[in-house]
PDB file of C-alpha atoms in Angstrom:
ATOM      1  CA  MET A   1     116.485 110.947 106.911  1.00  0.00           C
ATOM      2  CA  GLU A   2     119.551 112.936 105.895  1.00  0.00           C
ATOM      3  CA  LEU A   3     121.693 109.794 105.684  1.00  0.00           C
ATOM      4  CA  LEU A   4     119.182 108.066 103.412  1.00  0.00           C
ATOM      5  CA  TYR A   5     118.757 111.197 101.310  1.00  0.00           C
ATOM      6  CA  GLU A   6     122.494 111.584 100.814  1.00  0.00           C
ATOM      7  CA  ALA A   7     122.894 107.911  99.937  1.00  0.00           C
ATOM      8  CA  GLU A   8     120.083 108.060  97.378  1.00  0.00           C
ATOM      9  CA  THR A   9     121.225 111.290  95.748  1.00  0.00           C
ATOM     10  CA  LYS A  10     124.834 110.057  95.510  1.00  0.00           C
ATOM     11  CA  THR A  11     123.759 106.507  94.605  1.00  0.00           C
ATOM     12  CA  VAL A  12     125.999 105.038  97.298  1.00  0.00           C
ATOM     13  CA  SER A  13     125.203 102.865 100.286  1.00  0.00           C
ATOM     14  CA  VAL A  14     124.152 104.286 103.619  1.00  0.00           C
ATOM     15  CA  ALA A  15     127.183 102.564 105.162  1.00  0.00           C
ATOM     16  CA  THR A  16     129.435 104.518 102.785  1.00  0.00           C
ATOM     17  CA  VAL A  17     127.773 107.792 103.754  1.00  0.00           C
ATOM     18  CA  ILE A  18     128.207 106.997 107.449  1.00  0.00           C
ATOM     19  CA  ASP A  19     131.840 105.946 106.970  1.00  0.00           C
ATOM     20  CA  GLU A  20     132.650 109.221 105.198  1.00  0.00           C
ATOM     21  CA  LEU A  21     131.180 111.490 107.874  1.00  0.00           C
ATOM     22  CA  PRO A  22     133.710 113.454 109.934  1.00  0.00           C
ATOM     23  CA  VAL A  23     131.588 112.875 113.058  1.00  0.00           C
ATOM     24  CA  PRO A  24     129.565 109.684 113.420  1.00  0.00           C
ATOM     25  CA  PRO A  25     125.791 110.112 113.721  1.00  0.00           C
ATOM     26  CA  ALA A  26     123.854 109.107 116.812  1.00  0.00           C
ATOM     27  CA  ASP A  27     123.520 105.342 117.245  1.00  0.00           C
ATOM     28  CA  TYR A  28     119.763 105.314 116.638  1.00  0.00           C
ATOM     29  CA  ALA A  29     120.114 107.451 113.497  1.00  0.00           C
ATOM     30  CA  SER A  30     122.659 104.986 112.108  1.00  0.00           C
ATOM     31  CA  ARG A  31     120.533 101.978 113.045  1.00  0.00           C
ATOM     32  CA  LEU A  32     117.430 103.528 111.505  1.00  0.00           C
ATOM     33  CA  ALA A  33     119.166 104.508 108.254  1.00  0.00           C
ATOM     34  CA  LEU A  34     120.980 101.184 107.880  1.00  0.00           C
ATOM     35  CA  GLY A  35     117.827  99.249 108.761  1.00  0.00           C
ATOM     36  CA  ALA A  36     115.700 101.209 106.297  1.00  0.00           C
ATOM     37  CA  ALA A  37     118.302 100.581 103.594  1.00  0.00           C
ATOM     38  CA  ASP A  38     118.447  96.859 104.417  1.00  0.00           C
ATOM     39  CA  HIS A  39     114.643  96.581 104.234  1.00  0.00           C
ATOM     40  CA  VAL A  40     114.141  98.756 101.138  1.00  0.00           C
ATOM     41  CA  GLU A  41     112.697  95.956  98.988  1.00  0.00           C
ATOM     42  CA  ARG A  42     110.100  94.945 101.572  1.00  0.00           C
ATOM     43  CA  SER A  43     109.277  98.585 102.318  1.00  0.00           C
ATOM     44  CA  ASN A  44     108.908  99.379  98.627  1.00  0.00           C
ATOM     45  CA  ALA A  45     106.607  96.367  98.174  1.00  0.00           C
ATOM     46  CA  LEU A  46     104.349  97.572 101.004  1.00  0.00           C
ATOM     47  CA  ILE A  47     104.368 101.143  99.696  1.00  0.00           C
ATOM     48  CA  ARG A  48     103.496  99.904  96.191  1.00  0.00           C
ATOM     49  CA  GLN A  49     100.695  97.752  97.610  1.00  0.00           C
ATOM     50  CA  PHE A  50      98.908 100.799  99.034  1.00  0.00           C
ATOM     51  CA  ALA A  51      99.921 103.478  96.533  1.00  0.00           C
ATOM     52  CA  ARG A  52      97.286 104.970  94.289  1.00  0.00           C
ATOM     53  CA  PRO A  53      97.442 103.570  90.746  1.00  0.00           C
ATOM     54  CA  ASP A  54      98.064 107.060  89.387  1.00  0.00           C
ATOM     55  CA  TRP A  55     100.798 107.763  91.956  1.00  0.00           C
ATOM     56  CA  PRO A  56     103.272 104.831  91.922  1.00  0.00           C
ATOM     57  CA  LEU A  57     106.394 104.690  94.058  1.00  0.00           C
ATOM     58  CA  GLU A  58     108.581 106.039  91.264  1.00  0.00           C
ATOM     59  CA  ARG A  59     106.399 109.141  90.927  1.00  0.00           C
ATOM     60  CA  MET A  60     106.441 109.986  94.645  1.00  0.00           C
ATOM     61  CA  PRO A  61     108.776 112.729  95.824  1.00  0.00           C
ATOM     62  CA  MET A  62     112.096 111.282  96.957  1.00  0.00           C
ATOM     63  CA  LEU A  63     111.664 112.581 100.485  1.00  0.00           C
ATOM     64  CA  ASP A  64     108.241 110.937 100.785  1.00  0.00           C
ATOM     65  CA  ARG A  65     109.749 107.598  99.771  1.00  0.00           C
ATOM     66  CA  ILE A  66     112.600 108.002 102.242  1.00  0.00           C
ATOM     67  CA  VAL A  67     110.312 108.987 105.112  1.00  0.00           C
ATOM     68  CA  MET A  68     107.961 106.088 104.421  1.00  0.00           C
ATOM     69  CA  ARG A  69     110.838 103.597 104.151  1.00  0.00           C
ATOM     70  CA  MET A  70     112.156 104.715 107.538  1.00  0.00           C
ATOM     71  CA  ALA A  71     108.724 104.423 109.102  1.00  0.00           C
ATOM     72  CA  VAL A  72     108.061 101.018 107.545  1.00  0.00           C
ATOM     73  CA  TYR A  73     111.396  99.768 108.881  1.00  0.00           C
ATOM     74  CA  GLU A  74     110.429 100.988 112.354  1.00  0.00           C
ATOM     75  CA  LEU A  75     107.004  99.356 112.079  1.00  0.00           C
ATOM     76  CA  LEU A  76     108.642  96.086 111.049  1.00  0.00           C
ATOM     77  CA  GLU A  77     111.634  95.979 113.372  1.00  0.00           C
ATOM     78  CA  GLU A  78     111.440  98.493 116.205  1.00  0.00           C
ATOM     79  CA  ASP A  79     108.792  96.923 118.444  1.00  0.00           C
ATOM     80  CA  GLU A  80     109.615  99.200 121.379  1.00  0.00           C
ATOM     81  CA  VAL A  81     108.654 102.289 119.361  1.00  0.00           C
ATOM     82  CA  ASP A  82     104.940 103.038 119.547  1.00  0.00           C
ATOM     83  CA  ARG A  83     102.976 103.070 116.287  1.00  0.00           C
ATOM     84  CA  GLY A  84     101.648 106.560 117.006  1.00  0.00           C
ATOM     85  CA  VAL A  85     105.149 107.922 117.517  1.00  0.00           C
ATOM     86  CA  ILE A  86     106.354 106.379 114.256  1.00  0.00           C
ATOM     87  CA  LEU A  87     103.438 107.782 112.254  1.00  0.00           C
ATOM     88  CA  ASN A  88     103.612 111.206 113.900  1.00  0.00           C
ATOM     89  CA  GLU A  89     107.353 111.559 113.281  1.00  0.00           C
ATOM     90  CA  ALA A  90     106.945 110.545 109.632  1.00  0.00           C
ATOM     91  CA  VAL A  91     104.106 113.015 109.100  1.00  0.00           C
ATOM     92  CA  GLU A  92     106.109 115.811 110.730  1.00  0.00           C
ATOM     93  CA  LEU A  93     109.125 115.081 108.516  1.00  0.00           C
ATOM     94  CA  ALA A  94     106.910 115.126 105.426  1.00  0.00           C
ATOM     95  CA  LYS A  95     105.357 118.426 106.526  1.00  0.00           C
ATOM     96  CA  ARG A  96     108.717 120.021 107.122  1.00  0.00           C
ATOM     97  CA  PHE A  97     110.746 118.738 104.202  1.00  0.00           C
ATOM     98  CA  SER A  98     108.437 117.682 101.372  1.00  0.00           C
ATOM     99  CA  THR A  99     105.519 119.100  99.400  1.00  0.00           C
ATOM    100  CA  ASP A 100     102.480 120.844 100.872  1.00  0.00           C
ATOM    101  CA  ASP A 101     100.292 117.747 100.485  1.00  0.00           C
ATOM    102  CA  SER A 102     102.881 115.097 101.306  1.00  0.00           C
ATOM    103  CA  HIS A 103     102.047 114.792 104.985  1.00  0.00           C
ATOM    104  CA  ARG A 104      98.461 113.759 104.231  1.00  0.00           C
ATOM    105  CA  TYR A 105      99.555 111.166 101.707  1.00  0.00           C
ATOM    106  CA  VAL A 106     102.317 109.813 103.979  1.00  0.00           C
ATOM    107  CA  ASN A 107      99.864 109.590 106.871  1.00  0.00           C
ATOM    108  CA  GLY A 108      97.301 107.656 104.847  1.00  0.00           C
ATOM    109  CA  MET A 109      99.877 105.320 103.347  1.00  0.00           C
ATOM    110  CA  LEU A 110     101.576 104.557 106.650  1.00  0.00           C
ATOM    111  CA  THR A 111      98.282 104.056 108.469  1.00  0.00           C
ATOM    112  CA  SER A 112      97.286 101.469 105.860  1.00  0.00           C
ATOM    113  CA  ILE A 113     100.683  99.774 106.066  1.00  0.00           C
ATOM    114  CA  ALA A 114     100.644  99.742 109.877  1.00  0.00           C
ATOM    115  CA  ASN A 115      97.165  98.190 109.823  1.00  0.00           C
ATOM    116  CA  GLU A 116      98.373  95.571 107.317  1.00  0.00           C
ATOM    117  CA  LEU A 117     101.290  94.742 109.623  1.00  0.00           C
ATOM    118  CA  GLY A 118      99.021  94.536 112.659  1.00  0.00           C
ATOM    119  CA  ARG A 119     100.743  97.415 114.413  1.00  0.00           C
TER     120      ARG A 119
END
């Protein structure tokens, strides 16, 4: 999440953020961040599909978007990771780092997306 957040706030690529770190992140963290960045258009399309009309992607808190993009990437590409683990981790990140109500919204959105993807 931190890699994606830094990339978005600096408007640089995730690869650039990783390359500039003094110590490389864990392999899975790099794979997750790079994968989420590579799948951002598909993730955004799925998020938009299930977003409330009065709460479009652009209005969502940045951290909610980042958390959902990571989770959508995992749902799409990380078959060995259980759906429940993906959703739980995303909800916990939203609880810890975003607004008071974000975890409920993230949970509902990701549940709908996971169902759409057949996961």
